[in-house]
Amino acid sequence: MTDTSAIAPGLKKQVLLEIKDLKIEGYTGETWVPIIKGVDLTLHRGEVMGLIGESGAGKSTIGAAAMGYARDGTRIVEGSSIEFDGIELTTSTEADKRALRGSRIAYVAQSAAASFNPAHKLIDQHTEAPLQYRIQKRVEAQEDAIQLYERLRLPNPEEIGFRYPHQVSGGQLQRAMTAMAMSCRPDLIIFDEPTTALDVTTQIEVLAAIRDIVDQFNTAAIYITHDLAVVAQMADTIKVLLKGEEVEEAPTEEMLKSPKEDYTKSLWAVRSFERPQKERPKNATPLISVQNVDASYTGGAKVLDDVSFDIHEGMTVAVVGESGSGKSTTARVITGLLPPSNGQVLFKGEPLPPKYTDRTKDQLRQAQMIYQMADTALNPKVRISEIIGRPAQFYSGLKGTALKSRVDELLDLIELEPSKYYDRFPPELSGGQKQRIGIARALAAEPSFIICDEVTSALDQLVAEGILKLLDRLQKELNLAYMFITHDLATVRAIADEVVVMQHGKVVEQGPKTEMFTPPHHPYTDLLLSSVPEMDPNWLTTLLEERGVDNVGESANV
Amino acid sequence: MGDIASLILKRLGLGLITLLIISIIIFFMVELLPGDIAQAVLGQGATEENLAALREQMGLNDPAILRYFQWLGGALTGDFGESVVTGERVSAVISDRFVNTLFLAAYAAVIAVPFAITLGVIVALLRNTLFDRVANVLTLTSISSPEFFLGYILILYLAVKAQMFPAIASLSGDLSLGELLNRTFLPALTLVLVVTAHMMRMTRAAIINLLASPYIEMARLKGTPPWKVIVRHALPNAWAPIINVVALNLAYLITGVVLVEVVFVYPGIGQSLVDAVSKRDFPVVQACCLIFAATFILLNLAADVGAILTNPRLRHPK
């Protein structure tokens, strides 16, 4: 193991990776379509470059290409040049490229939970590359792994590697994967959205760990993300991509202060949407009232513990908390999918039967759901007209031309032209359009209350903004109440009237939005709020100083 | 591990219940067969008195339910009654033959299972190459040809023309193991050809199914060579479906070999079942069917347990 930080400062400016005129094509619908349209990239030793853009911008494709790797169904077009430390990857043999991967260029994937092989212990996966390249013997490699786990502040570094992936939490897995990438002390690491799947509180510990270790070993990195605030913490330079083309590149500070291109500015401005906050009507019966609800899944421990809150007509209540805090379970109780073991749900003061099978059609129609993954929530083999038409037919008994005009009306409501979309299938639509169809399907039942379960978290910021504006417009026109489940506090700020904070199945704090966002907070609310990354590149540093490195994420004292 | 033990016990209990239901079905299906057993035993020339006496002796005049429980009680203690044709104990008739069948099945399985899985891994590695296609065509050809046809082809080439193996797999009392393996090689090979395709194609499909997983891409991006990606990263996660297909094929090796036994004149249980049906020797038929059912249930149970044991989530709970 060589200490790379001993390299003289003059060497730091040495070019490590130079990509010139990179063009990549993808195979769709029996033709090759350009995905990356001529991108240049220069990365020096020890430098961290942030690649940012919406989904479909080609960030991950470029990341993989930096390893000379073209994903299945893509190919690197001739004439592109990827030169890693003097080795031209586009013309190298497969075996030569394989010899670089893992040893000199390593990869950290978006979902560590899916990218660790479920059949092997973490440490065996960690030591695979060092053993493959005969850099270390098994025992040495294991000792080194344990040291890296320690440096990444994983709990029980001696023991954690001998667990299987399913026995370790998401944030810890992501750090273990960063450790694995470090196993051969590579010159370059590609981080492909390493914190996107994590909660804000967990994200911090992973960000801090990654930044630390990249610093310690003076490793160069390409950091791919769609989250500007995150990239601001991590990168020395930022490159903005749009639809496979570079928009602009600049050092982080400069990019944040004075972006040149309009597209970059629009990315920066995207969190500007905010609607005026509404007050609860006085002495009114709440539309939905969740009262002292306990719930658990068959035979399991309590998932909800004494949860109570009200939702009034025409208002938006945001339910926030980390994954596993019981947000979605609460939604399941309200819709009757999971009967509570204790407590009840009132609709306009009348108790709803706990099981959805016991509810009348009219009770069922009142509460509709919109899901996080529009991809999986819509049947890909069913036409849009039928997806939206079915609830209209089921709840309102519409038929023939009446049904068709209702579907047209709904498509109009969600700002999709009826004649164009009526006969299409979900896979032909973009993510944002699919989510709009999901909204139309919920509206088709003519509900008074809609549960939005993380509806914007799978979408790009600009598209998410459009969905939020649409939901807001619909609320005004149709006097809808929303229960908005999210872990994204920026969304809460944008659209909520009231906020309910949940942790470990309990409501820790609730109240009007303005109160929730002004101190004093409940300590957990405070932790959530302060964990949301800000655009300031020094935010993470300051936060870590305030809290201390050992007091972030899962280990934070609340 | 306590979870797994209780799971196995639960499955075993369910298996026993299934077996009980099957025993009911077998008994009453045989009961429904047309014709009179006494008549069949005594032949056309029997007088009414003789028939009546035999019916009384065999208990045929008792209600079916009573006879079912008598039969079931006997079966539980390993007593399947007497053959109505030869008068021998059914258990004595069947046990030798069942051992023969098990031997042949084991012989074929020992060759077929490793062969099919190895071949499956290789074609997954060389997917969409010429080798993959040729292997597919050959195994599919062998599975879609009737067994007796395959058997005769093998006899023609390996026994008659090349004279490498005997064409008839007759067994006598004291054969050395080598001699035994040599005599039964052709029937075993026929069975291998019949069951390989299914297992190989399942191995290939189960592995290829996993190749789009993020952890496979991760392994590739770690510089893992392609064969290791398949063997170390894909195969351990593909066991569950493979084991299920292997179990089904093993069951087939025991219960579905009648034609092969006939072609090679091999004294297995399949032949005795066919004989018994044609001679209306109902105690033998019932015993054979029950043994077949138990085989299926046991092998499926083994497959379930195997699939559980290869799943790290169940082996190592949180």
PDB file of N, CA, C and O in Angstrom, chain B residues 49-108:
ATOM      1  N   GLU B  49     -70.388 -70.393  -7.707  1.00  0.00           N
ATOM      2  CA  GLU B  49     -70.024 -70.700  -6.318  1.00  0.00           C
ATOM      3  C   GLU B  49     -68.565 -70.345  -6.055  1.00  0.00           C
ATOM      4  O   GLU B  49     -68.238 -69.732  -5.032  1.00  0.00           O
ATOM      5  N   ASN B  50     -67.707 -70.748  -6.996  1.00  0.00           N
ATOM      6  CA  ASN B  50     -66.290 -70.440  -6.827  1.00  0.00           C
ATOM      7  C   ASN B  50     -66.059 -68.938  -6.717  1.00  0.00           C
ATOM      8  O   ASN B  50     -65.299 -68.461  -5.859  1.00  0.00           O
ATOM      9  N   LEU B  51     -66.754 -68.204  -7.642  1.00  0.00           N
ATOM     10  CA  LEU B  51     -66.591 -66.745  -7.635  1.00  0.00           C
ATOM     11  C   LEU B  51     -67.022 -66.165  -6.294  1.00  0.00           C
ATOM     12  O   LEU B  51     -66.317 -65.347  -5.697  1.00  0.00           O
ATOM     13  N   ALA B  52     -68.185 -66.606  -5.836  1.00  0.00           N
ATOM     14  CA  ALA B  52     -68.710 -66.070  -4.581  1.00  0.00           C
ATOM     15  C   ALA B  52     -67.761 -66.389  -3.433  1.00  0.00           C
ATOM     16  O   ALA B  52     -67.494 -65.538  -2.571  1.00  0.00           O
ATOM     17  N   ALA B  53     -67.223 -67.589  -3.455  1.00  0.00           N
ATOM     18  CA  ALA B  53     -66.311 -67.987  -2.391  1.00  0.00           C
ATOM     19  C   ALA B  53     -65.055 -67.115  -2.404  1.00  0.00           C
ATOM     20  O   ALA B  53     -64.587 -66.655  -1.352  1.00  0.00           O
ATOM     21  N   LEU B  54     -64.562 -66.867  -3.628  1.00  0.00           N
ATOM     22  CA  LEU B  54     -63.340 -66.050  -3.730  1.00  0.00           C
ATOM     23  C   LEU B  54     -63.595 -64.619  -3.263  1.00  0.00           C
ATOM     24  O   LEU B  54     -62.786 -64.012  -2.557  1.00  0.00           O
ATOM     25  N   ARG B  55     -64.783 -64.106  -3.689  1.00  0.00           N
ATOM     26  CA  ARG B  55     -65.115 -62.729  -3.274  1.00  0.00           C
ATOM     27  C   ARG B  55     -65.131 -62.644  -1.753  1.00  0.00           C
ATOM     28  O   ARG B  55     -64.628 -61.704  -1.166  1.00  0.00           O
ATOM     29  N   GLU B  56     -65.735 -63.659  -1.131  1.00  0.00           N
ATOM     30  CA  GLU B  56     -65.824 -63.693   0.330  1.00  0.00           C
ATOM     31  C   GLU B  56     -64.419 -63.744   0.924  1.00  0.00           C
ATOM     32  O   GLU B  56     -64.064 -62.978   1.821  1.00  0.00           O
ATOM     33  N   GLN B  57     -63.574 -64.601   0.311  1.00  0.00           N
ATOM     34  CA  GLN B  57     -62.215 -64.798   0.822  1.00  0.00           C
ATOM     35  C   GLN B  57     -61.381 -63.521   0.715  1.00  0.00           C
ATOM     36  O   GLN B  57     -60.600 -63.178   1.586  1.00  0.00           O
ATOM     37  N   MET B  58     -61.567 -62.814  -0.430  1.00  0.00           N
ATOM     38  CA  MET B  58     -60.781 -61.586  -0.634  1.00  0.00           C
ATOM     39  C   MET B  58     -61.401 -60.388   0.073  1.00  0.00           C
ATOM     40  O   MET B  58     -60.869 -59.280   0.003  1.00  0.00           O
ATOM     41  N   GLY B  59     -62.521 -60.576   0.695  1.00  0.00           N
ATOM     42  CA  GLY B  59     -63.160 -59.466   1.390  1.00  0.00           C
ATOM     43  C   GLY B  59     -63.824 -58.485   0.450  1.00  0.00           C
ATOM     44  O   GLY B  59     -64.074 -57.340   0.812  1.00  0.00           O
ATOM     45  N   LEU B  60     -64.122 -58.905  -0.773  1.00  0.00           N
ATOM     46  CA  LEU B  60     -64.683 -57.957  -1.744  1.00  0.00           C
ATOM     47  C   LEU B  60     -66.112 -57.568  -1.406  1.00  0.00           C
ATOM     48  O   LEU B  60     -66.638 -56.605  -1.959  1.00  0.00           O
ATOM     49  N   ASN B  61     -66.748 -58.317  -0.520  1.00  0.00           N
ATOM     50  CA  ASN B  61     -68.123 -57.988  -0.186  1.00  0.00           C
ATOM     51  C   ASN B  61     -68.228 -56.930   0.909  1.00  0.00           C
ATOM     52  O   ASN B  61     -69.297 -56.387   1.150  1.00  0.00           O
ATOM     53  N   ASP B  62     -67.059 -56.658   1.562  1.00  0.00           N
ATOM     54  CA  ASP B  62     -67.083 -55.615   2.581  1.00  0.00           C
ATOM     55  C   ASP B  62     -67.258 -54.258   1.915  1.00  0.00           C
ATOM     56  O   ASP B  62     -66.895 -54.080   0.750  1.00  0.00           O
ATOM     57  N   PRO B  63     -67.784 -53.264   2.663  1.00  0.00           N
ATOM     58  CA  PRO B  63     -67.908 -51.924   2.059  1.00  0.00           C
ATOM     59  C   PRO B  63     -66.506 -51.373   1.715  1.00  0.00           C
ATOM     60  O   PRO B  63     -65.521 -51.675   2.396  1.00  0.00           O
ATOM     61  N   ALA B  64     -66.463 -50.538   0.657  1.00  0.00           N
ATOM     62  CA  ALA B  64     -65.183 -50.025   0.139  1.00  0.00           C
ATOM     63  C   ALA B  64     -64.409 -49.273   1.214  1.00  0.00           C
ATOM     64  O   ALA B  64     -63.191 -49.401   1.329  1.00  0.00           O
ATOM     65  N   ILE B  65     -65.159 -48.499   2.025  1.00  0.00           N
ATOM     66  CA  ILE B  65     -64.462 -47.677   3.016  1.00  0.00           C
ATOM     67  C   ILE B  65     -63.726 -48.544   4.022  1.00  0.00           C
ATOM     68  O   ILE B  65     -62.566 -48.293   4.365  1.00  0.00           O
ATOM     69  N   LEU B  66     -64.382 -49.630   4.439  1.00  0.00           N
ATOM     70  CA  LEU B  66     -63.751 -50.547   5.386  1.00  0.00           C
ATOM     71  C   LEU B  66     -62.478 -51.126   4.780  1.00  0.00           C
ATOM     72  O   LEU B  66     -61.414 -51.157   5.405  1.00  0.00           O
ATOM     73  N   ARG B  67     -62.626 -51.564   3.514  1.00  0.00           N
ATOM     74  CA  ARG B  67     -61.459 -52.145   2.851  1.00  0.00           C
ATOM     75  C   ARG B  67     -60.348 -51.115   2.692  1.00  0.00           C
ATOM     76  O   ARG B  67     -59.170 -51.430   2.809  1.00  0.00           O
ATOM     77  N   TYR B  68     -60.721 -49.845   2.449  1.00  0.00           N
ATOM     78  CA  TYR B  68     -59.698 -48.798   2.316  1.00  0.00           C
ATOM     79  C   TYR B  68     -58.880 -48.693   3.596  1.00  0.00           C
ATOM     80  O   TYR B  68     -57.650 -48.662   3.567  1.00  0.00           O
ATOM     81  N   PHE B  69     -59.590 -48.673   4.731  1.00  0.00           N
ATOM     82  CA  PHE B  69     -58.851 -48.496   5.977  1.00  0.00           C
ATOM     83  C   PHE B  69     -58.005 -49.717   6.297  1.00  0.00           C
ATOM     84  O   PHE B  69     -56.898 -49.601   6.815  1.00  0.00           O
ATOM     85  N   GLN B  70     -58.538 -50.910   5.950  1.00  0.00           N
ATOM     86  CA  GLN B  70     -57.727 -52.111   6.143  1.00  0.00           C
ATOM     87  C   GLN B  70     -56.439 -52.015   5.326  1.00  0.00           C
ATOM     88  O   GLN B  70     -55.335 -52.285   5.806  1.00  0.00           O
ATOM     89  N   TRP B  71     -56.628 -51.581   4.056  1.00  0.00           N
ATOM     90  CA  TRP B  71     -55.474 -51.459   3.156  1.00  0.00           C
ATOM     91  C   TRP B  71     -54.489 -50.413   3.667  1.00  0.00           C
ATOM     92  O   TRP B  71     -53.282 -50.633   3.727  1.00  0.00           O
ATOM     93  N   LEU B  72     -55.045 -49.264   4.080  1.00  0.00           N
ATOM     94  CA  LEU B  72     -54.191 -48.181   4.544  1.00  0.00           C
ATOM     95  C   LEU B  72     -53.402 -48.606   5.788  1.00  0.00           C
ATOM     96  O   LEU B  72     -52.197 -48.372   5.888  1.00  0.00           O
ATOM     97  N   GLY B  73     -54.119 -49.287   6.709  1.00  0.00           N
ATOM     98  CA  GLY B  73     -53.454 -49.757   7.921  1.00  0.00           C
ATOM     99  C   GLY B  73     -52.294 -50.681   7.570  1.00  0.00           C
ATOM    100  O   GLY B  73     -51.198 -50.572   8.118  1.00  0.00           O
ATOM    101  N   GLY B  74     -52.531 -51.567   6.628  1.00  0.00           N
ATOM    102  CA  GLY B  74     -51.479 -52.479   6.194  1.00  0.00           C
ATOM    103  C   GLY B  74     -50.321 -51.717   5.556  1.00  0.00           C
ATOM    104  O   GLY B  74     -49.153 -51.933   5.884  1.00  0.00           O
ATOM    105  N   ALA B  75     -50.684 -50.768   4.672  1.00  0.00           N
ATOM    106  CA  ALA B  75     -49.658 -50.024   3.940  1.00  0.00           C
ATOM    107  C   ALA B  75     -48.749 -49.277   4.911  1.00  0.00           C
ATOM    108  O   ALA B  75     -47.542 -49.171   4.699  1.00  0.00           O
ATOM    109  N   LEU B  76     -49.336 -48.769   6.003  1.00  0.00           N
ATOM    110  CA  LEU B  76     -48.539 -48.025   6.967  1.00  0.00           C
ATOM    111  C   LEU B  76     -47.482 -48.901   7.609  1.00  0.00           C
ATOM    112  O   LEU B  76     -46.397 -48.419   7.956  1.00  0.00           O
ATOM    113  N   THR B  77     -47.780 -50.191   7.744  1.00  0.00           N
ATOM    114  CA  THR B  77     -46.784 -51.084   8.334  1.00  0.00           C
ATOM    115  C   THR B  77     -45.977 -51.801   7.267  1.00  0.00           C
ATOM    116  O   THR B  77     -45.281 -52.763   7.527  1.00  0.00           O
ATOM    117  N   GLY B  78     -46.084 -51.347   6.035  1.00  0.00           N
ATOM    118  CA  GLY B  78     -45.293 -51.940   4.963  1.00  0.00           C
ATOM    119  C   GLY B  78     -45.927 -53.194   4.370  1.00  0.00           C
ATOM    120  O   GLY B  78     -45.306 -53.886   3.567  1.00  0.00           O
ATOM    121  N   ASP B  79     -47.159 -53.503   4.764  1.00  0.00           N
ATOM    122  CA  ASP B  79     -47.825 -54.708   4.260  1.00  0.00           C
ATOM    123  C   ASP B  79     -48.858 -54.295   3.223  1.00  0.00           C
ATOM    124  O   ASP B  79     -49.888 -53.715   3.566  1.00  0.00           O
ATOM    125  N   PHE B  80     -48.571 -54.571   1.966  1.00  0.00           N
ATOM    126  CA  PHE B  80     -49.498 -54.159   0.908  1.00  0.00           C
ATOM    127  C   PHE B  80     -50.416 -55.306   0.485  1.00  0.00           C
ATOM    128  O   PHE B  80     -51.013 -55.267  -0.571  1.00  0.00           O
ATOM    129  N   GLY B  81     -50.438 -56.351   1.276  1.00  0.00           N
ATOM    130  CA  GLY B  81     -51.317 -57.475   0.944  1.00  0.00           C
ATOM    131  C   GLY B  81     -50.628 -58.465   0.024  1.00  0.00           C
ATOM    132  O   GLY B  81     -49.403 -58.457  -0.135  1.00  0.00           O
ATOM    133  N   GLU B  82     -51.440 -59.362  -0.556  1.00  0.00           N
ATOM    134  CA  GLU B  82     -50.890 -60.396  -1.431  1.00  0.00           C
ATOM    135  C   GLU B  82     -51.292 -60.149  -2.866  1.00  0.00           C
ATOM    136  O   GLU B  82     -52.387 -59.644  -3.137  1.00  0.00           O
ATOM    137  N   SER B  83     -50.418 -60.547  -3.763  1.00  0.00           N
ATOM    138  CA  SER B  83     -50.761 -60.451  -5.174  1.00  0.00           C
ATOM    139  C   SER B  83     -51.904 -61.423  -5.456  1.00  0.00           C
ATOM    140  O   SER B  83     -51.883 -62.567  -5.012  1.00  0.00           O
ATOM    141  N   VAL B  84     -52.920 -60.961  -6.176  1.00  0.00           N
ATOM    142  CA  VAL B  84     -54.042 -61.860  -6.451  1.00  0.00           C
ATOM    143  C   VAL B  84     -53.681 -62.849  -7.549  1.00  0.00           C
ATOM    144  O   VAL B  84     -54.377 -63.827  -7.752  1.00  0.00           O
ATOM    145  N   VAL B  85     -52.612 -62.585  -8.280  1.00  0.00           N
ATOM    146  CA  VAL B  85     -52.241 -63.481  -9.371  1.00  0.00           C
ATOM    147  C   VAL B  85     -51.336 -64.594  -8.873  1.00  0.00           C
ATOM    148  O   VAL B  85     -51.617 -65.779  -9.052  1.00  0.00           O
ATOM    149  N   THR B  86     -50.247 -64.199  -8.190  1.00  0.00           N
ATOM    150  CA  THR B  86     -49.271 -65.210  -7.789  1.00  0.00           C
ATOM    151  C   THR B  86     -49.420 -65.606  -6.335  1.00  0.00           C
ATOM    152  O   THR B  86     -48.880 -66.625  -5.917  1.00  0.00           O
ATOM    153  N   GLY B  87     -50.119 -64.807  -5.550  1.00  0.00           N
ATOM    154  CA  GLY B  87     -50.280 -65.122  -4.141  1.00  0.00           C
ATOM    155  C   GLY B  87     -49.085 -64.735  -3.295  1.00  0.00           C
ATOM    156  O   GLY B  87     -49.075 -64.934  -2.088  1.00  0.00           O
ATOM    157  N   GLU B  88     -48.053 -64.129  -3.924  1.00  0.00           N
ATOM    158  CA  GLU B  88     -46.890 -63.699  -3.145  1.00  0.00           C
ATOM    159  C   GLU B  88     -47.218 -62.422  -2.386  1.00  0.00           C
ATOM    160  O   GLU B  88     -48.144 -61.699  -2.740  1.00  0.00           O
ATOM    161  N   ARG B  89     -46.376 -62.120  -1.372  1.00  0.00           N
ATOM    162  CA  ARG B  89     -46.538 -60.843  -0.678  1.00  0.00           C
ATOM    163  C   ARG B  89     -46.168 -59.732  -1.671  1.00  0.00           C
ATOM    164  O   ARG B  89     -45.128 -59.799  -2.336  1.00  0.00           O
ATOM    165  N   VAL B  90     -47.003 -58.708  -1.743  1.00  0.00           N
ATOM    166  CA  VAL B  90     -46.717 -57.603  -2.674  1.00  0.00           C
ATOM    167  C   VAL B  90     -45.384 -56.948  -2.333  1.00  0.00           C
ATOM    168  O   VAL B  90     -44.570 -56.650  -3.208  1.00  0.00           O
ATOM    169  N   SER B  91     -45.161 -56.769  -1.004  1.00  0.00           N
ATOM    170  CA  SER B  91     -43.925 -56.084  -0.611  1.00  0.00           C
ATOM    171  C   SER B  91     -42.696 -56.847  -1.112  1.00  0.00           C
ATOM    172  O   SER B  91     -41.725 -56.238  -1.554  1.00  0.00           O
ATOM    173  N   ALA B  92     -42.769 -58.180  -1.059  1.00  0.00           N
ATOM    174  CA  ALA B  92     -41.635 -58.972  -1.529  1.00  0.00           C
ATOM    175  C   ALA B  92     -41.441 -58.826  -3.035  1.00  0.00           C
ATOM    176  O   ALA B  92     -40.314 -58.671  -3.524  1.00  0.00           O
ATOM    177  N   VAL B  93     -42.553 -58.808  -3.766  1.00  0.00           N
ATOM    178  CA  VAL B  93     -42.479 -58.688  -5.228  1.00  0.00           C
ATOM    179  C   VAL B  93     -41.868 -57.342  -5.618  1.00  0.00           C
ATOM    180  O   VAL B  93     -40.978 -57.248  -6.463  1.00  0.00           O
ATOM    181  N   ILE B  94     -42.377 -56.302  -4.946  1.00  0.00           N
ATOM    182  CA  ILE B  94     -42.014 -54.945  -5.372  1.00  0.00           C
ATOM    183  C   ILE B  94     -40.629 -54.530  -4.898  1.00  0.00           C
ATOM    184  O   ILE B  94     -39.892 -53.877  -5.632  1.00  0.00           O
ATOM    185  N   SER B  95     -40.263 -54.921  -3.683  1.00  0.00           N
ATOM    186  CA  SER B  95     -39.066 -54.303  -3.099  1.00  0.00           C
ATOM    187  C   SER B  95     -37.820 -54.525  -3.961  1.00  0.00           C
ATOM    188  O   SER B  95     -37.073 -53.585  -4.208  1.00  0.00           O
ATOM    189  N   ASP B  96     -37.621 -55.760  -4.463  1.00  0.00           N
ATOM    190  CA  ASP B  96     -36.467 -56.009  -5.317  1.00  0.00           C
ATOM    191  C   ASP B  96     -36.473 -55.114  -6.534  1.00  0.00           C
ATOM    192  O   ASP B  96     -35.469 -54.499  -6.896  1.00  0.00           O
ATOM    193  N   ARG B  97     -37.643 -55.059  -7.137  1.00  0.00           N
ATOM    194  CA  ARG B  97     -37.755 -54.275  -8.362  1.00  0.00           C
ATOM    195  C   ARG B  97     -37.576 -52.786  -8.100  1.00  0.00           C
ATOM    196  O   ARG B  97     -37.001 -52.077  -8.912  1.00  0.00           O
ATOM    197  N   PHE B  98     -38.080 -52.352  -6.960  1.00  0.00           N
ATOM    198  CA  PHE B  98     -37.949 -50.928  -6.631  1.00  0.00           C
ATOM    199  C   PHE B  98     -36.475 -50.588  -6.427  1.00  0.00           C
ATOM    200  O   PHE B  98     -36.003 -49.538  -6.876  1.00  0.00           O
ATOM    201  N   VAL B  99     -35.742 -51.490  -5.793  1.00  0.00           N
ATOM    202  CA  VAL B  99     -34.305 -51.265  -5.621  1.00  0.00           C
ATOM    203  C   VAL B  99     -33.632 -51.161  -6.992  1.00  0.00           C
ATOM    204  O   VAL B  99     -32.810 -50.273  -7.232  1.00  0.00           O
ATOM    205  N   ASN B 100     -34.025 -52.045  -7.915  1.00  0.00           N
ATOM    206  CA  ASN B 100     -33.467 -51.973  -9.267  1.00  0.00           C
ATOM    207  C   ASN B 100     -33.740 -50.621  -9.918  1.00  0.00           C
ATOM    208  O   ASN B 100     -32.868 -50.011 -10.533  1.00  0.00           O
ATOM    209  N   THR B 101     -34.980 -50.174  -9.778  1.00  0.00           N
ATOM    210  CA  THR B 101     -35.347 -48.886 -10.370  1.00  0.00           C
ATOM    211  C   THR B 101     -34.540 -47.755  -9.754  1.00  0.00           C
ATOM    212  O   THR B 101     -34.018 -46.888 -10.460  1.00  0.00           O
ATOM    213  N   LEU B 102     -34.426 -47.799  -8.423  1.00  0.00           N
ATOM    214  CA  LEU B 102     -33.644 -46.756  -7.744  1.00  0.00           C
ATOM    215  C   LEU B 102     -32.201 -46.766  -8.235  1.00  0.00           C
ATOM    216  O   LEU B 102     -31.605 -45.712  -8.468  1.00  0.00           O
ATOM    217  N   PHE B 103     -31.666 -47.978  -8.430  1.00  0.00           N
ATOM    218  CA  PHE B 103     -30.293 -48.078  -8.901  1.00  0.00           C
ATOM    219  C   PHE B 103     -30.140 -47.415 -10.266  1.00  0.00           C
ATOM    220  O   PHE B 103     -29.243 -46.595 -10.488  1.00  0.00           O
ATOM    221  N   LEU B 104     -31.056 -47.754 -11.159  1.00  0.00           N
ATOM    222  CA  LEU B 104     -30.968 -47.194 -12.516  1.00  0.00           C
ATOM    223  C   LEU B 104     -31.122 -45.668 -12.474  1.00  0.00           C
ATOM    224  O   LEU B 104     -30.388 -44.931 -13.141  1.00  0.00           O
ATOM    225  N   ALA B 105     -32.076 -45.211 -11.658  1.00  0.00           N
ATOM    226  CA  ALA B 105     -32.313 -43.770 -11.562  1.00  0.00           C
ATOM    227  C   ALA B 105     -31.073 -43.069 -11.005  1.00  0.00           C
ATOM    228  O   ALA B 105     -30.659 -42.020 -11.512  1.00  0.00           O
ATOM    229  N   ALA B 106     -30.486 -43.657  -9.970  1.00  0.00           N
ATOM    230  CA  ALA B 106     -29.301 -43.044  -9.373  1.00  0.00           C
ATOM    231  C   ALA B 106     -28.150 -43.005 -10.385  1.00  0.00           C
ATOM    232  O   ALA B 106     -27.451 -41.992 -10.512  1.00  0.00           O
ATOM    233  N   TYR B 107     -28.002 -44.114 -11.100  1.00  0.00           N
ATOM    234  CA  TYR B 107     -26.966 -44.197 -12.136  1.00  0.00           C
ATOM    235  C   TYR B 107     -27.148 -43.060 -13.157  1.00  0.00           C
ATOM    236  O   TYR B 107     -26.209 -42.294 -13.454  1.00  0.00           O
ATOM    237  N   ALA B 108     -28.362 -42.914 -13.648  1.00  0.00           N
ATOM    238  CA  ALA B 108     -28.620 -41.863 -14.638  1.00  0.00           C
ATOM    239  C   ALA B 108     -28.434 -40.484 -14.027  1.00  0.00           C
ATOM    240  O   ALA B 108     -27.858 -39.586 -14.648  1.00  0.00           O
TER     241      ALA B 108
END
